[in-house]
């Protein structure tokens, strides 16, 4: 089995983080608690979608945990949602979960997630391969044979194996329903307090937030907050549904389907309150990848005023956006998808520029996000990229300076609104 966290190259980085933390503790939050003689700090975390690149997100989590950082609210889209969901299910949030996640995600047999018919599987595999002789021709031939299935079912692969895998991982942690998960969501760490004042914190948003795209009604859905729009008794739903819905890569996986929506008791009022939807309700809803509308939903835990804890963001992309030379259909289609999935997120950061300080960019441009035959060496490399990015973020981030900027921003916006301090 692939043992990522105990690889000497990883241990060298994580040992350095722990040694630095002991000499001069990293300060990243004012929400803390004591555990086994060590002060733990708590943050929120939002993770970007990126197909099979998700192991890099686990590396980032593992690095932060070495400095005593733990997570309260966790959210994301697509693979970011899957990592968030499994991380949340791992129990007491004062305990590190990076090592367990590395074992779970790193040991995932990606090839088994490709569960379509023969030509659909072949085409899915080729989409994640590098260009070798005749590869383009192979793609064309397999596309010809797989196309009827895509037109009929809206996806190359059913996605049943992906759902089963998520459900099995949750079951290993005793999670079978949303009610089981809610016990963890509502449980604050014992002894949670404010770093400076020492005041006890007995209320805090510890939500899990998973973004999916309701294609049927053009709705950006956040699970489990909006689950009552789609199920009569959300507490009885297996949370694996949320992960599968959020990771329905268009064309690659079939949409996740929920039926009987219009028959729910009080459905009209539910949709109006939770989704601001007042049209005729559909009977059946199709979900596509959350990344279609918001691949990096960094706004999930936005709070007004000076924060007690930051919302950290982990992106699976390089820092600088680049313009592409578009002359053919392939780069056009690729950039069109990128524009749809990122524009809203770029707009939020543009309007809230201080968030740039909270976002770490894990370099993944050398890897294919649809590589479901990824080698162990590539998994390790991605994990290491995440660990190294986490280490760099810890070295660069200045919590006190960030708070000062947020305080000044708050004063500015209060003045704009004509709000006077008492």
mmCIF file of C-alpha atoms in Angstrom:
data_model
loop_
_atom_site.group_PDB
_atom_site.id
_atom_site.type_symbol
_atom_site.label_atom_id
_atom_site.label_comp_id
_atom_site.label_asym_id
_atom_site.label_seq_id
_atom_site.Cartn_x
_atom_site.Cartn_y
_atom_site.Cartn_z
ATOM 1 C CA UNK A 1 0.000 0.000 0.000
ATOM 2 C CA UNK A 2 1.178 3.508 -0.860
ATOM 3 C CA UNK A 3 2.523 5.050 2.379
ATOM 4 C CA UNK A 4 2.723 8.753 1.682
ATOM 5 C CA UNK A 5 3.149 10.361 5.089
ATOM 6 C CA UNK A 6 6.067 8.133 6.139
ATOM 7 C CA UNK A 7 8.095 8.625 2.981
ATOM 8 C CA UNK A 8 11.468 10.130 3.978
ATOM 9 C CA UNK A 9 10.980 13.036 1.561
ATOM 10 C CA UNK A 10 7.683 13.931 3.211
ATOM 11 C CA UNK A 11 8.974 13.355 6.735
ATOM 12 C CA UNK A 12 11.774 15.852 6.112
ATOM 13 C CA UNK A 13 9.222 18.595 5.396
ATOM 14 C CA UNK A 14 6.789 17.724 8.181
ATOM 15 C CA UNK A 15 9.599 17.401 10.742
ATOM 16 C CA UNK A 16 10.753 20.915 9.818
ATOM 17 C CA UNK A 17 7.213 22.260 10.287
ATOM 18 C CA UNK A 18 6.914 20.704 13.745
ATOM 19 C CA UNK A 19 10.373 21.942 14.786
ATOM 20 C CA UNK A 20 9.552 25.493 13.675
ATOM 21 C CA UNK A 21 6.208 25.347 15.471
ATOM 22 C CA UNK A 22 7.939 24.336 18.703
ATOM 23 C CA UNK A 23 10.532 27.125 18.479
ATOM 24 C CA UNK A 24 8.185 29.899 17.356
ATOM 25 C CA UNK A 25 4.532 28.800 17.058
ATOM 26 C CA UNK A 26 2.702 29.690 13.865
ATOM 27 C CA UNK A 27 -0.212 31.996 14.696
ATOM 28 C CA UNK A 28 -3.057 31.597 12.202
ATOM 29 C CA UNK A 29 -6.243 31.956 14.274
ATOM 30 C CA UNK A 30 -7.744 33.275 17.524
ATOM 31 C CA UNK A 31 -9.960 30.206 17.985
ATOM 32 C CA UNK A 32 -8.000 27.714 20.064
ATOM 33 C CA UNK A 33 -8.188 24.896 22.586
ATOM 34 C CA UNK A 34 -5.730 22.857 24.637
ATOM 35 C CA UNK A 35 -5.206 19.183 23.848
ATOM 36 C CA UNK A 36 -2.567 16.995 25.494
ATOM 37 C CA UNK A 37 -0.574 20.046 26.579
ATOM 38 C CA UNK A 38 -0.578 21.574 23.092
ATOM 39 C CA UNK A 39 -2.499 24.565 21.830
ATOM 40 C CA UNK A 40 -4.529 23.744 18.730
ATOM 41 C CA UNK A 41 -5.729 26.461 16.378
ATOM 42 C CA UNK A 42 -8.905 26.230 14.334
ATOM 43 C CA UNK A 43 -9.663 27.538 10.841
ATOM 44 C CA UNK A 44 -12.227 26.969 8.116
ATOM 45 C CA UNK A 45 -11.075 25.326 4.896
ATOM 46 C CA UNK A 46 -12.414 25.467 1.327
ATOM 47 C CA UNK A 47 -10.966 23.199 -1.362
ATOM 48 C CA UNK A 48 -11.073 23.508 -5.134
ATOM 49 C CA UNK A 49 -12.294 20.796 -7.459
ATOM 50 C CA UNK A 50 -9.824 19.096 -9.750
ATOM 51 C CA UNK A 51 -10.683 15.497 -10.577
ATOM 52 C CA UNK A 52 -7.909 13.061 -9.743
ATOM 53 C CA UNK A 53 -5.641 15.816 -8.399
ATOM 54 C CA UNK A 54 -7.367 15.661 -5.008
ATOM 55 C CA UNK A 55 -4.461 13.904 -3.310
ATOM 56 C CA UNK A 56 -2.644 17.274 -3.382
ATOM 57 C CA UNK A 57 -5.385 18.709 -1.133
ATOM 58 C CA UNK A 58 -4.691 15.959 1.398
ATOM 59 C CA UNK A 59 -0.998 16.881 1.379
ATOM 60 C CA UNK A 60 -1.924 20.479 2.153
ATOM 61 C CA UNK A 61 -4.138 19.414 5.069
ATOM 62 C CA UNK A 62 -1.397 17.142 6.416
ATOM 63 C CA UNK A 63 1.148 19.979 6.387
ATOM 64 C CA UNK A 64 -1.106 22.393 8.281
ATOM 65 C CA UNK A 65 -1.877 19.775 10.899
ATOM 66 C CA UNK A 66 1.808 19.438 11.757
ATOM 67 C CA UNK A 67 1.653 23.032 13.031
ATOM 68 C CA UNK A 68 -1.314 22.254 15.290
ATOM 69 C CA UNK A 69 -3.991 23.538 12.916
ATOM 70 C CA UNK A 70 -7.394 21.859 12.887
ATOM 71 C CA UNK A 71 -10.592 22.508 10.944
ATOM 72 C CA UNK A 72 -14.087 23.631 11.941
ATOM 73 C CA UNK A 73 -16.015 24.453 8.769
ATOM 74 C CA UNK A 74 -14.926 22.459 5.712
ATOM 75 C CA UNK A 75 -16.260 22.794 2.173
ATOM 76 C CA UNK A 76 -15.524 22.458 -1.508
ATOM 77 C CA UNK A 77 -16.591 21.397 -4.968
ATOM 78 C CA UNK A 78 -16.086 18.123 -6.823
ATOM 79 C CA UNK A 79 -13.021 16.293 -5.465
ATOM 80 C CA UNK A 80 -12.676 19.109 -2.926
ATOM 81 C CA UNK A 81 -16.165 18.167 -1.724
ATOM 82 C CA UNK A 82 -15.249 14.483 -1.489
ATOM 83 C CA UNK A 83 -12.128 15.239 0.558
ATOM 84 C CA UNK A 84 -14.180 17.586 2.774
ATOM 85 C CA UNK A 85 -16.894 14.980 3.302
ATOM 86 C CA UNK A 86 -14.493 12.195 4.246
ATOM 87 C CA UNK A 87 -12.400 14.523 6.401
ATOM 88 C CA UNK A 88 -15.516 15.573 8.292
ATOM 89 C CA UNK A 89 -16.477 11.953 8.929
ATOM 90 C CA UNK A 90 -13.171 11.165 10.627
ATOM 91 C CA UNK A 91 -14.487 12.019 14.086
ATOM 92 C CA UNK A 92 -13.151 14.338 16.787
ATOM 93 C CA UNK A 93 -11.848 17.409 15.018
ATOM 94 C CA UNK A 94 -9.074 17.924 17.556
ATOM 95 C CA UNK A 95 -7.423 14.836 16.083
ATOM 96 C CA UNK A 96 -5.317 15.096 12.899
ATOM 97 C CA UNK A 97 -6.886 13.444 9.892
ATOM 98 C CA UNK A 98 -4.301 14.027 7.169
ATOM 99 C CA UNK A 99 -2.626 10.656 7.680
ATOM 100 C CA UNK A 100 -5.927 8.805 7.481
ATOM 101 C CA UNK A 101 -6.985 10.815 4.442
ATOM 102 C CA UNK A 102 -3.664 10.049 2.742
ATOM 103 C CA UNK A 103 -4.283 6.361 3.268
ATOM 104 C CA UNK A 104 -7.873 6.605 2.001
ATOM 105 C CA UNK A 105 -7.428 8.929 -0.974
ATOM 106 C CA UNK A 106 -3.916 7.779 -1.848
ATOM 107 C CA UNK A 107 -5.025 4.142 -1.784
ATOM 108 C CA UNK A 108 -8.071 4.800 -3.953
ATOM 109 C CA UNK A 109 -8.153 2.586 -7.056
ATOM 110 C CA UNK A 110 -9.003 5.340 -9.505
ATOM 111 C CA UNK A 111 -9.417 2.916 -12.400
ATOM 112 C CA UNK A 112 -12.422 1.304 -10.720
ATOM 113 C CA UNK A 113 -14.279 4.615 -10.825
ATOM 114 C CA UNK A 114 -14.418 4.270 -14.605
ATOM 115 C CA UNK A 115 -17.454 1.978 -14.689
ATOM 116 C CA UNK A 116 -18.981 2.482 -18.131
ATOM 117 C CA UNK A 117 -19.237 -0.002 -20.991
ATOM 118 C CA UNK A 118 -16.149 -1.103 -22.891
ATOM 119 C CA UNK A 119 -15.751 1.767 -25.370
ATOM 120 C CA UNK A 120 -16.793 4.320 -22.743
ATOM 121 C CA UNK A 121 -14.096 2.985 -20.417
ATOM 122 C CA UNK A 122 -11.542 3.049 -23.214
ATOM 123 C CA UNK A 123 -12.384 6.629 -24.107
ATOM 124 C CA UNK A 124 -12.354 7.667 -20.429
ATOM 125 C CA UNK A 125 -8.881 6.193 -20.054
ATOM 126 C CA UNK A 126 -7.583 7.878 -23.184
ATOM 127 C CA UNK A 127 -8.878 11.259 -22.059
ATOM 128 C CA UNK A 128 -6.485 11.070 -19.139
ATOM 129 C CA UNK A 129 -3.493 9.876 -21.157
ATOM 130 C CA UNK A 130 -0.648 11.892 -22.601
ATOM 131 C CA UNK A 131 -0.250 12.118 -26.370
ATOM 132 C CA UNK A 132 1.394 9.008 -27.740
ATOM 133 C CA UNK A 133 1.388 7.834 -31.380
ATOM 134 C CA UNK A 134 -2.113 7.250 -32.700
ATOM 135 C CA UNK A 135 -3.667 8.469 -29.465
ATOM 136 C CA UNK A 136 -5.764 11.061 -31.256
ATOM 137 C CA UNK A 137 -6.993 8.442 -33.705
ATOM 138 C CA UNK A 138 -7.789 6.080 -30.839
ATOM 139 C CA UNK A 139 -9.772 8.816 -29.150
ATOM 140 C CA UNK A 140 -11.773 9.443 -32.316
ATOM 141 C CA UNK A 141 -12.547 5.739 -32.818
ATOM 142 C CA UNK A 142 -13.594 5.222 -29.223
ATOM 143 C CA UNK A 143 -15.649 8.416 -29.308
ATOM 144 C CA UNK A 144 -17.556 7.110 -32.338
ATOM 145 C CA UNK A 145 -18.482 3.900 -30.490
ATOM 146 C CA UNK A 146 -19.084 5.566 -27.111
ATOM 147 C CA UNK A 147 -21.121 8.528 -28.427
ATOM 148 C CA UNK A 148 -24.490 6.695 -28.514
ATOM 149 C CA UNK A 149 -24.152 5.908 -24.814
ATOM 150 C CA UNK A 150 -23.313 9.518 -23.977
ATOM 151 C CA UNK A 151 -26.323 10.813 -25.916
ATOM 152 C CA UNK A 152 -28.569 8.269 -24.236
ATOM 153 C CA UNK A 153 -27.360 8.520 -20.624
ATOM 154 C CA UNK A 154 -25.575 11.922 -20.647
ATOM 155 C CA UNK A 155 -22.302 10.427 -19.460
ATOM 156 C CA UNK A 156 -19.619 7.872 -20.270
ATOM 157 C CA UNK A 157 -19.704 6.298 -16.807
ATOM 158 C CA UNK A 158 -22.649 5.662 -14.449
ATOM 159 C CA UNK A 159 -20.687 6.848 -11.420
ATOM 160 C CA UNK A 160 -22.112 4.038 -9.287
ATOM 161 C CA UNK A 161 -18.649 2.873 -8.265
ATOM 162 C CA UNK A 162 -17.762 6.376 -7.138
ATOM 163 C CA UNK A 163 -20.907 6.588 -4.994
ATOM 164 C CA UNK A 164 -20.208 3.143 -3.516
ATOM 165 C CA UNK A 165 -16.624 4.096 -2.711
ATOM 166 C CA UNK A 166 -17.695 7.270 -0.893
ATOM 167 C CA UNK A 167 -20.435 5.409 1.001
ATOM 168 C CA UNK A 168 -17.988 2.676 2.051
ATOM 169 C CA UNK A 169 -15.470 5.217 3.345
ATOM 170 C CA UNK A 170 -18.182 6.978 5.346
ATOM 171 C CA UNK A 171 -19.432 3.647 6.711
ATOM 172 C CA UNK A 172 -15.931 2.874 7.987
ATOM 173 C CA UNK A 173 -16.370 5.912 10.220
ATOM 174 C CA UNK A 174 -19.896 4.959 11.283
ATOM 175 C CA UNK A 175 -21.621 7.429 8.946
ATOM 176 C CA UNK A 176 -24.668 6.031 7.164
ATOM 177 C CA UNK A 177 -27.059 8.985 7.239
ATOM 178 C CA UNK A 178 -26.926 12.758 7.475
ATOM 179 C CA UNK A 179 -28.175 12.374 11.057
ATOM 180 C CA UNK A 180 -24.972 10.479 11.857
ATOM 181 C CA UNK A 181 -22.899 13.224 10.284
ATOM 182 C CA UNK A 182 -24.861 15.962 12.060
ATOM 183 C CA UNK A 183 -23.587 14.651 15.394
ATOM 184 C CA UNK A 184 -20.064 15.547 14.260
ATOM 185 C CA UNK A 185 -21.125 18.800 12.620
ATOM 186 C CA UNK A 186 -22.765 20.060 15.809
ATOM 187 C CA UNK A 187 -19.996 18.997 18.185
ATOM 188 C CA UNK A 188 -17.609 21.801 19.162
ATOM 189 C CA UNK A 189 -14.187 20.833 20.493
ATOM 190 C CA UNK A 190 -14.066 20.839 24.277
ATOM 191 C CA UNK A 191 -12.499 23.930 25.788
ATOM 192 C CA UNK A 192 -12.778 26.079 22.671
ATOM 193 C CA UNK A 193 -11.865 29.685 23.519
ATOM 194 C CA UNK A 194 -10.570 32.988 22.185
ATOM 195 C CA UNK A 195 -6.787 33.145 22.187
ATOM 196 C CA UNK A 196 -6.376 36.672 23.536
ATOM 197 C CA UNK A 197 -9.324 37.148 25.887
ATOM 198 C CA UNK A 198 -9.653 33.562 27.015
ATOM 199 C CA UNK A 199 -13.430 33.870 26.567
ATOM 200 C CA UNK A 200 -15.183 30.544 26.084
ATOM 201 C CA UNK A 201 -16.581 29.915 22.598
ATOM 202 C CA UNK A 202 -19.768 27.874 22.767
ATOM 203 C CA UNK A 203 -21.213 28.853 19.382
ATOM 204 C CA UNK A 204 -19.458 28.623 16.032
ATOM 205 C CA UNK A 205 -20.414 27.697 12.483
ATOM 206 C CA UNK A 206 -18.914 24.241 12.074
ATOM 207 C CA UNK A 207 -20.724 23.446 8.843
ATOM 208 C CA UNK A 208 -19.916 21.030 6.102
ATOM 209 C CA UNK A 209 -20.623 22.759 2.780
ATOM 210 C CA UNK A 210 -20.628 20.833 -0.485
ATOM 211 C CA UNK A 211 -21.383 22.635 -3.737
ATOM 212 C CA UNK A 212 -23.287 20.942 -6.564
ATOM 213 C CA UNK A 213 -25.009 22.204 -9.709
ATOM 214 C CA UNK A 214 -28.735 21.573 -10.103
ATOM 215 C CA UNK A 215 -28.855 21.683 -13.904
ATOM 216 C CA UNK A 216 -32.621 21.221 -14.059
ATOM 217 C CA UNK A 217 -33.428 24.516 -12.316
ATOM 218 C CA UNK A 218 -30.077 26.306 -12.828
ATOM 219 C CA UNK A 219 -29.442 26.402 -9.076
ATOM 220 C CA UNK A 220 -26.165 26.499 -7.185
ATOM 221 C CA UNK A 221 -26.817 24.024 -4.385
ATOM 222 C CA UNK A 222 -24.960 23.817 -1.081
ATOM 223 C CA UNK A 223 -25.371 20.509 0.756
ATOM 224 C CA UNK A 224 -26.463 19.684 3.374
ATOM 225 C CA UNK A 225 -27.968 23.180 3.861
ATOM 226 C CA UNK A 226 -30.345 22.782 0.911
ATOM 227 C CA UNK A 227 -30.970 19.037 1.132
ATOM 228 C CA UNK A 228 -34.605 19.585 2.197
ATOM 229 C CA UNK A 229 -35.325 20.845 -1.324
ATOM 230 C CA UNK A 230 -34.676 17.369 -2.719
ATOM 231 C CA UNK A 231 -35.505 14.863 0.020
ATOM 232 C CA UNK A 232 -38.493 14.620 2.361
ATOM 233 C CA UNK A 233 -36.324 13.480 5.270
ATOM 234 C CA UNK A 234 -32.779 14.767 4.659
ATOM 235 C CA UNK A 235 -31.583 13.303 7.955
ATOM 236 C CA UNK A 236 -32.118 9.817 6.515
ATOM 237 C CA UNK A 237 -30.097 10.464 3.335
ATOM 238 C CA UNK A 238 -26.644 8.963 2.947
ATOM 239 C CA UNK A 239 -24.212 11.915 2.639
ATOM 240 C CA UNK A 240 -22.484 9.996 -0.150
ATOM 241 C CA UNK A 241 -25.274 11.460 -2.324
ATOM 242 C CA UNK A 242 -23.813 14.934 -1.785
ATOM 243 C CA UNK A 243 -20.313 13.880 -2.791
ATOM 244 C CA UNK A 244 -21.540 12.007 -5.858
ATOM 245 C CA UNK A 245 -23.726 14.946 -6.947
ATOM 246 C CA UNK A 246 -20.874 17.425 -6.552
ATOM 247 C CA UNK A 247 -18.429 15.324 -8.582
ATOM 248 C CA UNK A 248 -20.612 14.597 -11.620
ATOM 249 C CA UNK A 249 -18.056 15.686 -14.217
ATOM 250 C CA UNK A 250 -20.137 16.579 -17.316
ATOM 251 C CA UNK A 251 -19.849 13.951 -20.021
ATOM 252 C CA UNK A 252 -17.499 11.801 -17.929
ATOM 253 C CA UNK A 253 -20.002 10.766 -15.252
ATOM 254 C CA UNK A 254 -23.741 10.643 -15.702
ATOM 255 C CA UNK A 255 -25.660 13.312 -13.819
ATOM 256 C CA UNK A 256 -26.744 12.355 -10.326
ATOM 257 C CA UNK A 257 -30.537 12.065 -10.382
ATOM 258 C CA UNK A 258 -33.038 12.714 -7.603
ATOM 259 C CA UNK A 259 -36.720 12.027 -8.312
ATOM 260 C CA UNK A 260 -40.019 12.825 -6.645
ATOM 261 C CA UNK A 261 -39.049 16.424 -5.890
ATOM 262 C CA UNK A 262 -42.438 17.974 -6.695
ATOM 263 C CA UNK A 263 -44.191 15.439 -4.450
ATOM 264 C CA UNK A 264 -42.407 16.496 -1.256
ATOM 265 C CA UNK A 265 -44.693 17.784 1.479
ATOM 266 C CA UNK A 266 -44.257 21.549 1.614
ATOM 267 C CA UNK A 267 -42.002 21.456 -1.438
ATOM 268 C CA UNK A 268 -43.062 24.867 -2.795
ATOM 269 C CA UNK A 269 -42.222 26.616 0.475
ATOM 270 C CA UNK A 270 -38.962 24.682 0.847
ATOM 271 C CA UNK A 271 -37.773 25.760 -2.578
ATOM 272 C CA UNK A 272 -38.807 29.353 -1.990
ATOM 273 C CA UNK A 273 -37.033 29.616 1.375
ATOM 274 C CA UNK A 274 -33.875 27.638 0.622
ATOM 275 C CA UNK A 275 -33.368 28.251 -3.086
ATOM 276 C CA UNK A 276 -35.357 31.413 -3.903
ATOM 277 C CA UNK A 277 -37.101 29.346 -6.583
ATOM 278 C CA UNK A 278 -40.726 30.228 -7.329
ATOM 279 C CA UNK A 279 -41.276 28.472 -10.666
ATOM 280 C CA UNK A 280 -42.992 25.181 -11.337
ATOM 281 C CA UNK A 281 -41.131 22.436 -9.507
ATOM 282 C CA UNK A 282 -39.690 19.574 -11.524
ATOM 283 C CA UNK A 283 -40.358 15.964 -10.609
ATOM 284 C CA UNK A 284 -36.797 14.907 -11.358
ATOM 285 C CA UNK A 285 -33.583 16.874 -10.854
ATOM 286 C CA UNK A 286 -30.233 16.257 -12.529
ATOM 287 C CA UNK A 287 -27.049 17.273 -10.741
ATOM 288 C CA UNK A 288 -23.749 18.062 -12.435
ATOM 289 C CA UNK A 289 -20.330 18.868 -11.017
ATOM 290 C CA UNK A 290 -20.326 21.699 -8.484
ATOM 291 C CA UNK A 291 -17.345 23.097 -10.338
ATOM 292 C CA UNK A 292 -19.576 24.100 -13.232
ATOM 293 C CA UNK A 293 -20.766 27.120 -11.244
ATOM 294 C CA UNK A 294 -18.130 27.475 -8.540
ATOM 295 C CA UNK A 295 -15.051 25.301 -8.645
ATOM 296 C CA UNK A 296 -13.457 27.198 -5.775
ATOM 297 C CA UNK A 297 -16.319 28.428 -3.522
ATOM 298 C CA UNK A 298 -14.129 30.444 -1.156
ATOM 299 C CA UNK A 299 -17.177 32.518 -0.123
ATOM 300 C CA UNK A 300 -18.801 29.579 1.700
ATOM 301 C CA UNK A 301 -17.782 30.757 5.182
ATOM 302 C CA UNK A 302 -17.623 34.515 4.613
ATOM 303 C CA UNK A 303 -18.308 36.489 7.807
ATOM 304 C CA UNK A 304 -18.693 40.213 8.308
ATOM 305 C CA UNK A 305 -16.306 42.225 10.451
ATOM 306 C CA UNK A 306 -13.049 41.115 12.013
ATOM 307 C CA UNK A 307 -12.732 37.325 11.888
ATOM 308 C CA UNK A 308 -11.929 35.153 14.873
ATOM 309 C CA UNK A 309 -10.565 32.566 12.481
ATOM 310 C CA UNK A 310 -9.682 32.729 8.781
ATOM 311 C CA UNK A 311 -11.174 30.759 5.923
ATOM 312 C CA UNK A 312 -8.179 29.173 4.245
ATOM 313 C CA UNK A 313 -8.430 28.121 0.618
ATOM 314 C CA UNK A 314 -6.559 25.400 -1.256
ATOM 315 C CA UNK A 315 -6.498 25.680 -5.041
ATOM 316 C CA UNK A 316 -5.309 23.091 -7.533
ATOM 317 C CA UNK A 317 -3.836 25.587 -9.946
ATOM 318 C CA UNK A 318 -0.971 27.972 -10.435
ATOM 319 C CA UNK A 319 -1.302 31.455 -8.988
ATOM 320 C CA UNK A 320 -1.292 33.487 -12.190
ATOM 321 C CA UNK A 321 -4.129 33.341 -14.690
ATOM 322 C CA UNK A 322 -2.934 33.187 -18.290
ATOM 323 C CA UNK A 323 -4.559 34.052 -21.586
ATOM 324 C CA UNK A 324 -4.901 31.254 -24.122
ATOM 325 C CA UNK A 325 -4.512 31.414 -27.891
ATOM 326 C CA UNK A 326 -7.846 30.053 -29.098
ATOM 327 C CA UNK A 327 -8.139 29.142 -32.742
ATOM 328 C CA UNK A 328 -9.581 25.631 -32.644
ATOM 329 C CA UNK A 329 -12.537 23.923 -31.020
ATOM 330 C CA UNK A 330 -10.532 21.950 -28.410
ATOM 331 C CA UNK A 331 -8.878 24.944 -26.650
ATOM 332 C CA UNK A 332 -12.130 26.871 -27.049
ATOM 333 C CA UNK A 333 -14.135 24.168 -25.289
ATOM 334 C CA UNK A 334 -11.504 23.851 -22.560
ATOM 335 C CA UNK A 335 -11.376 27.576 -21.871
ATOM 336 C CA UNK A 336 -15.150 27.866 -22.019
ATOM 337 C CA UNK A 337 -15.421 25.260 -19.258
ATOM 338 C CA UNK A 338 -12.741 27.082 -17.244
ATOM 339 C CA UNK A 339 -14.553 30.384 -17.627
ATOM 340 C CA UNK A 340 -17.870 28.913 -16.471
ATOM 341 C CA UNK A 341 -16.330 27.212 -13.460
ATOM 342 C CA UNK A 342 -14.078 30.046 -12.267
ATOM 343 C CA UNK A 343 -15.548 33.434 -13.195
ATOM 344 C CA UNK A 344 -17.809 33.716 -10.133
ATOM 345 C CA UNK A 345 -14.905 32.756 -7.856
ATOM 346 C CA UNK A 346 -12.548 35.245 -9.514
ATOM 347 C CA UNK A 347 -15.223 37.908 -9.130
ATOM 348 C CA UNK A 348 -15.582 37.232 -5.400
ATOM 349 C CA UNK A 349 -11.837 37.518 -4.790
ATOM 350 C CA UNK A 350 -11.687 40.660 -6.933
ATOM 351 C CA UNK A 351 -14.356 42.245 -4.724
ATOM 352 C CA UNK A 352 -12.764 40.854 -1.544
ATOM 353 C CA UNK A 353 -9.032 41.178 -2.312
ATOM 354 C CA UNK A 354 -7.906 40.392 1.237
ATOM 355 C CA UNK A 355 -8.904 36.786 0.612
ATOM 356 C CA UNK A 356 -5.863 36.462 -1.648
ATOM 357 C CA UNK A 357 -3.767 36.163 1.505
ATOM 358 C CA UNK A 358 -5.762 33.117 2.591
ATOM 359 C CA UNK A 359 -5.509 31.157 -0.652
ATOM 360 C CA UNK A 360 -2.724 28.687 -1.347
ATOM 361 C CA UNK A 361 -2.062 27.571 -4.924
ATOM 362 C CA UNK A 362 -0.853 23.999 -5.253
ATOM 363 C CA UNK A 363 1.000 23.649 -8.592
ATOM 364 C CA UNK A 364 -0.664 20.867 -10.556
ATOM 365 C CA UNK A 365 -0.349 21.983 -14.177
ATOM 366 C CA UNK A 366 1.928 19.059 -15.017
ATOM 367 C CA UNK A 367 -0.774 16.523 -14.153
ATOM 368 C CA UNK A 368 -3.980 15.496 -15.931
ATOM 369 C CA UNK A 369 -7.079 15.934 -13.784
ATOM 370 C CA UNK A 370 -8.795 13.076 -15.659
ATOM 371 C CA UNK A 371 -5.948 10.587 -15.242
ATOM 372 C CA UNK A 372 -7.806 7.655 -13.705
ATOM 373 C CA UNK A 373 -4.759 5.447 -14.304
ATOM 374 C CA UNK A 374 -2.482 7.687 -12.244
ATOM 375 C CA UNK A 375 0.764 6.057 -11.152
ATOM 376 C CA UNK A 376 1.812 5.828 -7.511
ATOM 377 C CA UNK A 377 4.724 8.113 -8.302
ATOM 378 C CA UNK A 378 2.374 10.819 -9.604
ATOM 379 C CA UNK A 379 0.186 10.407 -6.512
ATOM 380 C CA UNK A 380 3.252 10.896 -4.351
ATOM 381 C CA UNK A 381 4.377 13.923 -6.359
ATOM 382 C CA UNK A 382 0.957 15.552 -5.997
ATOM 383 C CA UNK A 383 0.882 14.818 -2.274
ATOM 384 C CA UNK A 384 4.347 16.354 -1.915
ATOM 385 C CA UNK A 385 3.221 19.441 -3.844
ATOM 386 C CA UNK A 386 0.416 19.843 -1.325
ATOM 387 C CA UNK A 387 2.736 19.396 1.665
ATOM 388 C CA UNK A 388 5.278 21.870 0.290
ATOM 389 C CA UNK A 389 2.540 24.408 -0.454
ATOM 390 C CA UNK A 390 1.221 24.048 3.089
ATOM 391 C CA UNK A 391 4.693 24.600 4.524
ATOM 392 C CA UNK A 392 5.162 27.733 2.430
ATOM 393 C CA UNK A 393 1.771 29.107 3.453
ATOM 394 C CA UNK A 394 2.649 28.678 7.123
ATOM 395 C CA UNK A 395 5.902 30.586 6.613
ATOM 396 C CA UNK A 396 4.253 33.454 4.730
ATOM 397 C CA UNK A 397 0.898 34.023 6.444
ATOM 398 C CA UNK A 398 0.699 36.789 9.078
ATOM 399 C CA UNK A 399 -2.520 36.479 11.066
ATOM 400 C CA UNK A 400 -2.186 39.699 13.069
ATOM 401 C CA UNK A 401 -1.511 41.742 9.938
ATOM 402 C CA UNK A 402 -4.467 40.131 8.185
ATOM 403 C CA UNK A 403 -6.739 41.015 11.116
ATOM 404 C CA UNK A 404 -5.583 44.623 10.977
ATOM 405 C CA UNK A 405 -6.455 44.800 7.291
ATOM 406 C CA UNK A 406 -9.877 43.279 7.923
ATOM 407 C CA UNK A 407 -10.492 45.754 10.750
ATOM 408 C CA UNK A 408 -9.612 48.688 8.481
ATOM 409 C CA UNK A 409 -11.834 47.239 5.756
ATOM 410 C CA UNK A 410 -14.708 46.954 8.226
ATOM 411 C CA UNK A 411 -14.338 50.594 9.279
ATOM 412 C CA UNK A 412 -14.342 51.658 5.614
ATOM 413 C CA UNK A 413 -17.517 49.749 4.754
ATOM 414 C CA UNK A 414 -19.310 50.930 7.908
ATOM 415 C CA UNK A 415 -18.462 54.514 6.945
ATOM 416 C CA UNK A 416 -19.783 53.921 3.435
ATOM 417 C CA UNK A 417 -23.076 52.682 4.858
ATOM 418 C CA UNK A 418 -23.251 55.571 7.299
ATOM 419 C CA UNK A 419 -23.045 53.324 10.373
ATOM 420 C CA UNK A 420 -21.695 55.157 13.402
ATOM 421 C CA UNK A 421 -19.842 53.494 16.249
ATOM 422 C CA UNK A 422 -21.556 53.867 19.605
#
